[in-house]
Coordinates of C-alpha atoms and ligand atoms in Angstrom, one line a residue:
M1 CA 0.0 0.0 0.0
S2 CA 1.2 3.5 -0.7
D3 CA 1.8 6.0 2.0
R4 CA -1.2 8.0 0.9
N5 CA -3.5 5.2 2.1
K6 CA -2.3 5.7 5.7
S7 CA -4.5 7.5 8.1
P8 CA -4.0 11.2 8.6
L9 CA -2.0 12.2 11.6
H10 CA -4.1 12.7 14.6
G11 CA -3.5 15.6 16.9
P12 CA -4.9 16.0 20.4
V13 CA -8.7 15.7 20.2
D14 CA -9.4 18.8 22.3
R15 CA -7.4 21.1 20.2
R16 CA -9.0 19.8 17.0
R17 CA -12.4 20.2 18.6
F18 CA -11.6 23.8 19.4
L19 CA -10.4 24.5 15.9
Q20 CA -13.5 22.9 14.5
V21 CA -16.0 24.9 16.4
S22 CA -14.3 28.2 15.7
G23 CA -13.9 27.3 12.1
A24 CA -17.5 26.5 11.6
A25 CA -18.6 29.6 13.4
T26 CA -16.4 31.8 11.2
A27 CA -17.7 30.2 8.1
A28 CA -21.3 30.6 9.1
A29 CA -20.6 34.3 9.7
L30 CA -19.0 34.6 6.3
T31 CA -21.9 33.2 4.4
G32 CA -23.8 36.3 5.5
G33 CA -27.0 36.9 7.5
G34 CA -29.3 36.5 4.4
A35 CA -27.8 33.2 3.6
L36 CA -28.3 32.1 7.2
L37 CA -32.0 32.8 7.1
T38 CA -32.4 30.4 4.2
Q39 CA -29.8 27.9 5.3
P40 CA -30.7 26.5 8.7
E41 CA -28.1 23.7 8.1
V42 CA -25.3 26.3 8.0
A43 CA -26.4 27.7 11.4
A44 CA -26.4 24.1 12.7
A45 CA -22.9 23.5 11.6
P46 CA -21.2 24.3 14.9
L47 CA -23.2 21.4 16.5
R48 CA -22.1 18.9 13.8
G49 CA -18.6 20.4 14.3
L50 CA -18.3 18.8 17.7
R51 CA -16.9 15.8 15.9
A52 CA -13.2 16.1 15.1
V53 CA -12.1 16.8 11.6
D54 CA -9.6 14.3 10.1
L55 CA -8.9 16.5 7.1
R56 CA -9.2 20.2 6.5
I57 CA -8.5 21.7 3.1
A58 CA -8.6 25.3 1.9
L59 CA -9.7 25.3 -1.7
K60 CA -9.7 28.4 -3.9
A61 CA -11.0 28.9 -7.4
R62 CA -9.1 31.5 -9.4
K63 CA -7.8 32.6 -12.8
S64 CA -4.5 31.3 -14.0
K65 CA -2.5 30.6 -17.1
V66 CA -1.2 27.2 -18.0
K67 CA 0.9 25.9 -20.8
I68 CA -1.2 23.4 -22.7
L69 CA -0.2 23.8 -26.4
P70 CA 3.1 24.9 -27.9
G71 CA 3.4 28.7 -27.8
A72 CA 1.3 31.0 -25.7
R73 CA 0.0 29.9 -22.3
T74 CA -3.8 29.4 -22.0
P75 CA -5.9 31.5 -19.7
V76 CA -7.8 29.0 -17.5
W77 CA -9.8 28.9 -14.3
R78 CA -8.5 26.5 -11.7
F79 CA -8.8 25.1 -8.2
V80 CA -5.8 25.4 -5.9
G81 CA -5.7 23.9 -2.5
K82 CA -3.8 23.5 0.8
V83 CA -4.1 21.0 3.6
R84 CA -4.8 22.9 6.8
E85 CA -5.2 19.9 9.1
G86 CA -4.5 16.2 8.6
D87 CA -2.3 14.2 6.2
P88 CA -0.3 16.6 3.9
A89 CA -0.4 13.8 1.2
A90 CA -4.2 14.1 1.1
L91 CA -3.8 16.7 -1.6
E92 CA -1.8 16.0 -4.7
A93 CA -1.5 18.4 -7.6
I94 CA -1.4 17.0 -11.2
P95 CA 1.8 18.6 -12.4
G96 CA 1.4 21.1 -15.2
S97 CA -2.3 20.6 -15.4
Y98 CA -5.1 23.0 -15.0
L99 CA -7.0 20.3 -13.1
G100 CA -7.6 20.9 -9.4
P101 CA -5.5 18.9 -6.9
T102 CA -6.6 15.3 -6.3
I103 CA -8.1 15.0 -2.8
R104 CA -7.7 11.7 -1.0
A105 CA -9.9 10.7 1.9
R106 CA -10.8 7.6 3.9
T107 CA -14.3 6.2 4.4
G108 CA -15.5 7.3 7.9
H109 CA -13.3 10.3 8.0
R110 CA -14.7 13.8 8.6
V111 CA -13.6 16.3 6.0
A112 CA -13.8 20.1 6.1
L113 CA -13.3 22.2 3.0
D114 CA -13.1 26.0 3.1
F115 CA -13.9 27.3 -0.4
T116 CA -12.9 30.8 -1.5
N117 CA -14.3 32.1 -4.8
R118 CA -11.7 34.3 -6.6
L119 CA -13.5 34.1 -9.9
P120 CA -15.0 37.1 -11.6
E121 CA -18.4 35.6 -11.1
E122 CA -20.4 33.5 -8.6
S123 CA -19.6 29.9 -8.0
I124 CA -20.0 27.0 -5.6
V125 CA -18.3 23.5 -5.5
H126 CA -20.2 20.2 -5.8
W127 CA -18.7 16.9 -4.7
H128 CA -19.9 14.7 -7.5
G129 CA -20.9 11.3 -6.3
L130 CA -20.5 12.0 -2.6
H131 CA -23.4 11.4 -0.2
V132 CA -23.3 14.5 1.9
P133 CA -25.8 16.8 3.8
E134 CA -27.7 19.2 1.7
D135 CA -25.7 22.2 2.8
A136 CA -22.5 20.5 1.7
D137 CA -23.8 19.4 -1.7
G138 CA -23.0 22.6 -3.7
H139 CA -26.5 23.3 -4.8
P140 CA -26.6 26.4 -6.9
R141 CA -28.7 28.3 -4.3
F142 CA -25.5 28.3 -2.2
A143 CA -23.4 30.1 -4.8
V144 CA -21.1 32.8 -3.5
R145 CA -19.9 35.9 -5.3
R146 CA -16.2 36.8 -6.0
G147 CA -14.5 37.1 -2.7
G148 CA -17.1 35.0 -0.9
K149 CA -16.4 31.8 1.1
Y150 CA -18.4 28.6 1.7
H151 CA -17.6 26.1 4.4
Y152 CA -18.2 22.5 3.8
E153 CA -18.0 19.8 6.5
F154 CA -19.1 16.2 6.2
D155 CA -18.4 12.6 7.0
V156 CA -17.2 10.5 4.1
L157 CA -20.0 7.9 4.0
N158 CA -19.1 6.7 0.5
R159 CA -17.2 3.5 -0.1
A160 CA -13.8 3.5 -1.8
G161 CA -14.1 5.0 -5.3
M162 CA -13.3 7.7 -7.7
Y163 CA -15.5 10.8 -7.1
W164 CA -14.8 14.3 -8.4
Y165 CA -15.6 17.9 -7.8
H166 CA -16.6 20.8 -10.0
P167 CA -18.5 24.1 -9.8
H168 CA -22.3 24.1 -9.8
P169 CA -23.6 27.7 -10.1
H170 CA -26.9 27.8 -12.1
G171 CA -26.4 28.6 -15.8
R172 CA -22.6 28.8 -15.5
T173 CA -21.5 25.2 -14.7
G174 CA -20.7 24.5 -18.4
P175 CA -18.3 27.4 -19.0
Q176 CA -16.7 27.1 -15.5
V177 CA -15.9 23.4 -15.9
Y178 CA -14.8 24.1 -19.5
N179 CA -12.4 26.8 -18.3
G180 CA -10.6 24.2 -16.2
L181 CA -12.5 23.9 -12.9
A182 CA -12.6 20.2 -12.0
G183 CA -10.6 17.8 -9.8
L184 CA -10.7 14.2 -8.4
F185 CA -11.8 13.1 -5.0
L186 CA -10.5 9.6 -4.3
V187 CA -11.9 7.7 -1.4
S188 CA -10.2 4.5 0.0
D189 CA -11.4 2.0 2.6
E190 CA -10.3 -1.2 4.3
E191 CA -12.1 -3.5 1.8
E192 CA -10.1 -1.9 -1.0
D193 CA -6.8 -1.9 1.0
A194 CA -7.1 -5.7 1.4
L195 CA -7.1 -6.3 -2.3
G196 CA -3.6 -5.0 -2.9
L197 CA -4.6 -3.3 -6.1
P198 CA -1.9 -1.4 -8.0
S199 CA -1.2 1.8 -6.0
G200 CA 1.1 4.8 -6.0
E201 CA 2.5 5.4 -9.5
Y202 CA 0.7 2.3 -10.8
D203 CA -2.7 3.9 -9.9
V204 CA -3.2 6.4 -12.7
P205 CA -6.0 8.9 -13.2
V206 CA -7.1 9.4 -16.8
V207 CA -9.4 12.5 -17.0
I208 CA -10.7 12.8 -20.6
Q209 CA -11.9 16.2 -21.8
D210 CA -12.4 17.8 -25.2
R211 CA -11.5 21.5 -25.8
T212 CA -11.3 23.9 -28.7
F213 CA -8.5 26.5 -28.8
D214 CA -8.3 29.7 -30.9
T215 CA -5.1 30.7 -32.7
N216 CA -3.8 32.4 -29.5
N217 CA -4.2 29.1 -27.6
S218 CA -7.3 30.5 -25.7
L219 CA -10.2 28.2 -25.0
L220 CA -13.2 28.8 -27.2
Y221 CA -16.6 28.1 -25.7
L222 CA -19.6 27.5 -27.9
R223 CA -18.0 29.3 -30.8
G224 CA -16.1 28.1 -33.8
M225 CA -17.9 24.8 -33.7
G226 CA -19.0 25.2 -37.3
G227 CA -22.6 25.2 -36.3
G228 CA -25.5 27.6 -36.3
G229 CA -27.7 28.5 -33.4
G230 CA -28.0 24.8 -32.4
T231 CA -24.6 24.6 -30.7
M232 CA -25.9 25.4 -27.2
F233 CA -28.5 22.7 -27.8
M234 CA -26.0 20.1 -28.7
G235 CA -23.6 21.0 -25.9
M236 CA -20.0 22.0 -26.1
L237 CA -18.1 19.6 -28.4
G238 CA -14.4 20.4 -28.6
D239 CA -12.1 19.4 -31.5
Q240 CA -9.2 18.3 -29.4
I241 CA -8.8 15.7 -26.7
L242 CA -6.9 16.4 -23.5
V243 CA -5.9 13.8 -20.9
N244 CA -5.2 15.2 -17.4
G245 CA -5.1 18.6 -19.1
K246 CA -2.6 17.6 -21.8
P247 CA -2.9 17.2 -25.5
D248 CA -1.4 14.1 -27.3
A249 CA -1.0 12.4 -24.0
T250 CA 1.4 9.4 -23.7
L251 CA 1.5 7.1 -20.8
D252 CA 4.8 5.3 -20.3
V253 CA 4.3 2.1 -18.3
E254 CA 6.2 -0.8 -16.9
A255 CA 5.4 -4.4 -18.0
R256 CA 3.2 -5.0 -14.9
P257 CA -0.4 -4.5 -13.7
Y258 CA -1.9 -1.0 -13.5
R259 CA -5.1 0.5 -12.2
L260 CA -6.4 3.1 -14.6
R261 CA -9.2 5.4 -13.3
L262 CA -11.0 7.0 -16.2
L263 CA -13.3 10.0 -15.8
N264 CA -15.1 11.6 -18.6
G265 CA -14.7 15.2 -17.6
S266 CA -16.1 16.6 -20.8
N267 CA -19.0 18.9 -21.0
S268 CA -21.0 17.0 -23.6
R269 CA -18.9 14.4 -25.4
I270 CA -19.5 10.7 -25.0
Y271 CA -16.6 8.3 -25.7
K272 CA -16.7 4.8 -27.1
L273 CA -13.4 3.5 -25.8
V274 CA -11.3 0.7 -27.3
W275 CA -7.7 -0.4 -27.2
E276 CA -6.3 0.0 -30.7
D277 CA -4.6 -3.4 -30.5
G278 CA -8.0 -5.0 -29.9
A279 CA -7.4 -6.1 -26.3
R280 CA -10.5 -6.3 -24.1
F281 CA -11.0 -4.2 -21.1
T282 CA -11.0 -5.7 -17.6
V283 CA -13.4 -3.3 -15.7
I284 CA -13.1 -3.3 -11.9
G285 CA -15.1 -0.3 -10.9
T286 CA -17.7 2.3 -11.8
D287 CA -18.9 5.7 -10.4
G288 CA -19.5 4.3 -6.9
G289 CA -16.4 2.1 -6.5
L290 CA -15.4 -1.4 -7.1
L291 CA -17.6 -4.1 -8.7
R292 CA -18.2 -7.4 -7.0
K293 CA -15.9 -9.0 -9.5
P294 CA -14.0 -7.9 -12.6
V295 CA -16.0 -7.9 -15.9
K296 CA -14.9 -7.9 -19.5
R297 CA -15.9 -5.4 -22.2
D298 CA -14.9 -5.1 -25.9
Y299 CA -15.5 -1.4 -25.6
I300 CA -16.6 1.0 -22.9
T301 CA -19.2 3.7 -23.4
L302 CA -18.3 6.6 -21.1
A303 CA -20.7 9.6 -20.9
P304 CA -19.9 12.9 -19.3
A305 CA -19.3 12.5 -15.5
E306 CA -19.2 8.7 -15.6
R307 CA -16.1 6.9 -14.2
V308 CA -14.8 3.5 -15.0
E309 CA -11.8 1.8 -13.4
I310 CA -9.9 -0.7 -15.4
W311 CA -7.1 -3.1 -14.5
V312 CA -4.5 -3.7 -17.2
D313 CA -1.5 -6.0 -17.0
F314 CA 0.9 -4.5 -19.4
A315 CA 3.2 -7.5 -19.0
E316 CA 0.8 -9.2 -21.4
R317 CA 1.9 -6.8 -24.1
G318 CA 5.6 -6.9 -23.2
V319 CA 8.4 -4.3 -23.2
G320 CA 8.5 -2.3 -26.4
A321 CA 4.8 -2.7 -27.1
Q322 CA 2.7 0.4 -27.9
T323 CA -0.9 0.8 -28.1
K324 CA -3.5 3.6 -28.0
L325 CA -6.7 4.2 -26.2
I326 CA -9.1 5.5 -28.8
S327 CA -12.7 6.5 -29.1
Q328 CA -14.5 4.9 -32.0
E329 CA -17.0 6.5 -34.2
F330 CA -20.6 5.9 -33.3
M331 CA -23.8 7.4 -34.7
N332 CA -21.7 9.9 -36.5
G333 CA -23.7 12.7 -38.1
Q334 CA -26.8 11.6 -36.3
F335 CA -26.1 13.9 -33.3
G336 CA -24.0 16.3 -35.3
M337 CA -24.2 20.0 -36.0
P338 CA -27.4 21.1 -37.7
G339 CA -25.4 22.1 -40.8
G340 CA -22.8 19.3 -40.5
G341 CA -19.1 20.1 -40.0
G342 CA -17.3 20.5 -36.7
F343 CA -16.6 17.5 -34.6
P344 CA -20.0 16.1 -33.8
Q345 CA -20.9 13.6 -31.1
G346 CA -19.6 10.2 -32.1
T347 CA -16.5 11.5 -33.9
A348 CA -13.5 9.1 -33.7
F349 CA -10.5 10.4 -31.6
D350 CA -7.2 9.2 -30.3
I351 CA -7.4 9.6 -26.5
M352 CA -4.0 8.5 -25.3
N353 CA -0.8 6.6 -26.4
V354 CA 0.6 3.9 -24.1
R355 CA 4.1 2.6 -24.4
V356 CA 5.5 -0.2 -22.4
T357 CA 9.0 1.1 -21.8
R358 CA 10.5 -1.0 -19.1
E359 CA 10.4 -4.3 -17.2
G360 CA 7.9 -4.5 -14.4
T361 CA 8.5 -4.4 -10.7
G362 CA 6.0 -6.6 -8.9
G363 CA 2.3 -6.3 -8.9
N364 CA -0.3 -8.8 -7.6
L365 CA -2.7 -10.9 -9.6
L366 CA -6.1 -9.5 -10.0
P367 CA -8.4 -10.9 -7.3
A368 CA -11.4 -12.9 -8.6
K369 CA -13.6 -11.2 -6.0
L370 CA -13.3 -7.5 -5.4
S371 CA -16.1 -6.3 -3.2
S372 CA -19.4 -7.2 -1.7
F373 CA -22.5 -5.1 -1.6
P374 CA -26.2 -5.8 -1.6
K375 CA -28.1 -6.1 -4.8
L376 CA -31.1 -3.7 -4.6
K377 CA -34.4 -5.4 -5.4
L378 CA -37.4 -4.1 -7.2
A379 CA -39.6 -6.0 -4.7
D380 CA -38.2 -3.8 -1.9
A381 CA -39.0 -0.5 -3.6
V382 CA -41.8 1.4 -1.9
N383 CA -43.2 2.5 -5.3
R384 CA -42.7 -0.7 -7.1
R385 CA -46.4 -0.7 -8.3
D386 CA -46.2 2.9 -9.5
P387 CA -42.6 3.7 -10.4
R388 CA -41.6 7.4 -10.3
R389 CA -41.1 8.4 -13.9
F390 CA -38.9 11.2 -15.2
E391 CA -39.1 12.1 -18.8
Y392 CA -36.0 13.9 -20.3
S393 CA -37.2 15.6 -23.4
F394 CA -37.3 18.7 -25.5
D395 CA -40.3 20.9 -25.5
T396 CA -40.8 24.2 -27.4
G397 CA -37.2 25.3 -27.4
R398 CA -36.2 24.0 -24.0
W399 CA -34.7 20.9 -22.5
V400 CA -37.1 19.7 -19.8
I401 CA -37.6 17.0 -17.2
N402 CA -41.3 16.1 -17.0
G403 CA -42.0 19.2 -18.9
R404 CA -40.3 21.5 -16.4
T405 CA -37.1 23.5 -16.4
F406 CA -34.9 24.2 -13.3
D407 CA -36.3 26.6 -10.7
M408 CA -34.0 27.4 -7.9
T409 CA -36.0 26.2 -4.9
A410 CA -39.2 24.8 -6.6
V411 CA -40.2 21.2 -5.9
A412 CA -43.2 19.6 -7.7
A413 CA -45.4 17.0 -6.0
D414 CA -43.8 14.2 -7.9
E415 CA -40.3 15.3 -6.7
V416 CA -40.8 14.6 -3.0
V417 CA -39.2 11.4 -1.7
Q418 CA -39.5 9.9 1.8
L419 CA -36.3 9.5 3.9
D420 CA -35.3 5.9 4.6
T421 CA -37.0 4.4 1.5
L422 CA -35.9 2.5 -1.5
E423 CA -37.4 3.7 -4.8
V424 CA -37.5 2.7 -8.4
W425 CA -37.1 5.6 -10.9
E426 CA -37.8 5.3 -14.6
L427 CA -35.5 7.7 -16.5
E428 CA -36.8 8.0 -20.0
N429 CA -35.4 9.9 -23.0
T430 CA -38.4 10.4 -25.2
G431 CA -37.2 13.5 -27.1
G432 CA -40.2 15.5 -28.2
S433 CA -40.0 17.9 -31.1
G434 CA -39.8 21.7 -31.1
P435 CA -40.2 24.1 -34.0
G436 CA -37.0 24.1 -36.1
M437 CA -35.2 21.8 -33.7
G438 CA -35.5 18.4 -35.4
M439 CA -32.5 17.0 -33.6
G440 CA -34.0 17.7 -30.2
P441 CA -35.4 14.2 -29.9
M442 CA -32.1 12.7 -30.9
M443 CA -29.8 13.8 -28.1
P444 CA -28.4 11.5 -25.5
H445 CA -28.8 12.5 -21.9
P446 CA -26.3 11.4 -19.2
V447 CA -28.7 11.6 -16.2
H448 CA -27.1 12.3 -12.8
L449 CA -28.5 12.2 -9.3
H450 CA -27.0 13.9 -6.3
G451 CA -26.7 12.1 -3.1
Q452 CA -26.5 8.4 -2.8
Q453 CA -25.3 6.0 -5.5
F454 CA -27.9 3.9 -7.3
Q455 CA -28.0 0.6 -9.2
V456 CA -29.3 0.1 -12.7
L457 CA -32.2 -2.3 -12.7
D458 CA -32.7 -2.7 -16.4
R459 CA -32.9 -0.9 -19.7
K460 CA -35.3 -0.8 -22.6
I461 CA -35.0 0.6 -26.1
D462 CA -37.8 1.9 -28.3
S463 CA -37.3 -0.2 -31.5
R464 CA -37.2 2.9 -33.7
F465 CA -34.0 3.9 -32.0
A466 CA -32.4 0.4 -31.7
T467 CA -29.8 0.7 -34.5
H468 CA -27.8 3.5 -32.9
W469 CA -28.4 2.2 -29.4
H470 CA -26.7 -1.1 -30.3
E471 CA -23.6 0.9 -31.3
V472 CA -23.0 1.9 -27.7
S473 CA -25.1 -0.4 -25.4
D474 CA -22.5 -3.3 -25.1
G475 CA -20.2 -0.7 -23.6
Y476 CA -22.4 0.1 -20.6
V477 CA -21.1 -1.1 -17.3
D478 CA -24.2 -1.5 -15.1
E479 CA -22.9 -4.1 -12.6
G480 CA -22.0 -1.7 -9.9
W481 CA -22.9 1.5 -8.1
K482 CA -23.7 4.5 -10.3
D483 CA -24.5 8.2 -10.0
T484 CA -24.7 9.0 -13.6
V485 CA -26.3 6.8 -16.3
L486 CA -26.4 7.4 -20.0
V487 CA -30.0 7.4 -21.4
M488 CA -29.9 7.3 -25.1
P489 CA -32.7 8.5 -27.4
G490 CA -35.6 6.2 -27.1
E491 CA -34.1 4.5 -24.1
T492 CA -35.7 4.0 -20.7
V493 CA -33.4 3.1 -17.7
R494 CA -34.9 1.9 -14.5
I495 CA -32.8 2.5 -11.4
L496 CA -33.1 1.5 -7.8
R497 CA -32.0 4.0 -5.2
R498 CA -32.1 4.5 -1.4
F499 CA -32.7 7.8 0.2
D500 CA -30.9 7.6 3.6
D501 CA -29.3 9.8 6.2
Y502 CA -30.1 13.3 5.0
T503 CA -33.2 15.2 4.3
G504 CA -33.2 18.3 2.1
L505 CA -33.0 19.6 -1.4
Y506 CA -31.0 17.6 -3.9
L507 CA -30.7 17.6 -7.7
Q508 CA -31.2 15.4 -10.7
H509 CA -30.0 16.7 -14.0
C510 CA -28.5 16.0 -17.4
H511 CA -24.7 16.0 -17.1
N512 CA -24.4 17.4 -20.6
L513 CA -23.4 20.6 -18.9
E514 CA -25.0 22.8 -21.6
H515 CA -28.3 21.0 -21.1
E516 CA -28.0 21.4 -17.4
D517 CA -27.3 25.1 -17.7
M518 CA -30.3 25.5 -20.0
G519 CA -32.4 24.1 -17.3
M520 CA -32.5 20.3 -17.7
M521 CA -32.2 20.0 -14.0
R522 CA -34.8 19.7 -11.2
N523 CA -34.7 19.6 -7.4
F524 CA -36.0 16.6 -5.5
Q525 CA -36.8 16.9 -1.8
V526 CA -36.0 14.2 0.7
E527 CA -38.2 14.6 3.8
Ligands
C2O601 CU1 -21.4 16.5 -11.5 CU2 -24.9 18.2 -10.3 O1 -23.1 17.4 -11.0
CU602 CU1 -23.3 15.5 -8.7
CU603 CU1 -29.0 16.2 -22.0

């Protein structure tokens, strides 16, 4: 096990308690009186703060310039952080990248994050995939202006897995993430430790994003995509792939096993990943951590915000071997620009070169059994006879969920869920047509739920859409815990989810960030 998996250093409990209470009180004061009135949870923070914090991080969002392409540096927005309390190794920058520092935490630990917004506009941070109290979830109603601060404190209830963080202000999530604001939040636990999976330098994050640059190496957002007024409706589709913030990425590896953790951090682009040399993937984890056992895939479909962890033994290829991770063409043109051109959804891309450059040093065999967790059952769902149904569609010029767009605090009758229940939700992508927007019905929607992870019960495709669905459906990995699920045009996905621990206002939305910003997002209330 690497050092980073060790527990943070523990100081005297009383001192930490004191720091905690004063820290929470300061943060509550900083959010302002108005915010306190509408955020009873913030006022309650000093009480929760009686539990000692294992890790305290100061996180700032600010403007910066980073060398990405040859020539001029690129103006970006980025997260920078400092460990204030706990293991200094809990925060690790990705060298030379605009991506935020990787945060590492343990299940059961209490984490405090003090966010400062140094951006020229309002923002707030969301911990994607983490099951946290509502006041720590980064809901857009908590956005703070430039110079503002927001205090987060929560217990890490999630199992080991690859989670991530990004801004979530309403209407501006797309451009803020596009400008560079995103980072990984890796959780480890004892079950994972016991497996002896590749760690340290053999545990490699692969954050895949697409970007478009102008001739000055500045990022172009929703311009220069060769399309007309439909670009915002399609989402931001870049013409260049970056891995961990770098173009033409090459990973030099030893001839030994690796754990590769893939995140699709793109605003809108879906990838159909294959190894160029035809090797199959051994998938060991998804959004919510390890699978029960490894599963094989010929290709992996990875929609925005989805994660997949793969185990690769490069000894099988041998020193001197080279291969590429590529994204294959699918449905090309079908979801493209209204007038063609650009780099539409489904365009083939090279993602990353891999070179086996040296002999391996150790590495265990892949365990046949990775993890154990309960299989959620339809029979246990309180609404099994009358599943809650959410229709993701396009209606008179807007992306909608059950006909509604996002409204900051509104909750409709069919968006109220009881605490401590298991529910079945039917997520349906029906499209629907709007004037002059013929492609509306044809857009994929990666549906994301805040809060707890869920399991996919089953999927169904409307036969009229089956041809294109079959180009991606064998690449779904539905065996484990998920927080984001791709719902293709004509597809209905049934998921099972528990609503435990926290009441409050949470979100479901399309993780095509331009769809989200346009309002394809709704609250749900757990009460
Ligand atoms: Cu990663 Cu509400 O999003
Ligand atoms: Cu989220
Ligand atoms: Cu969408």
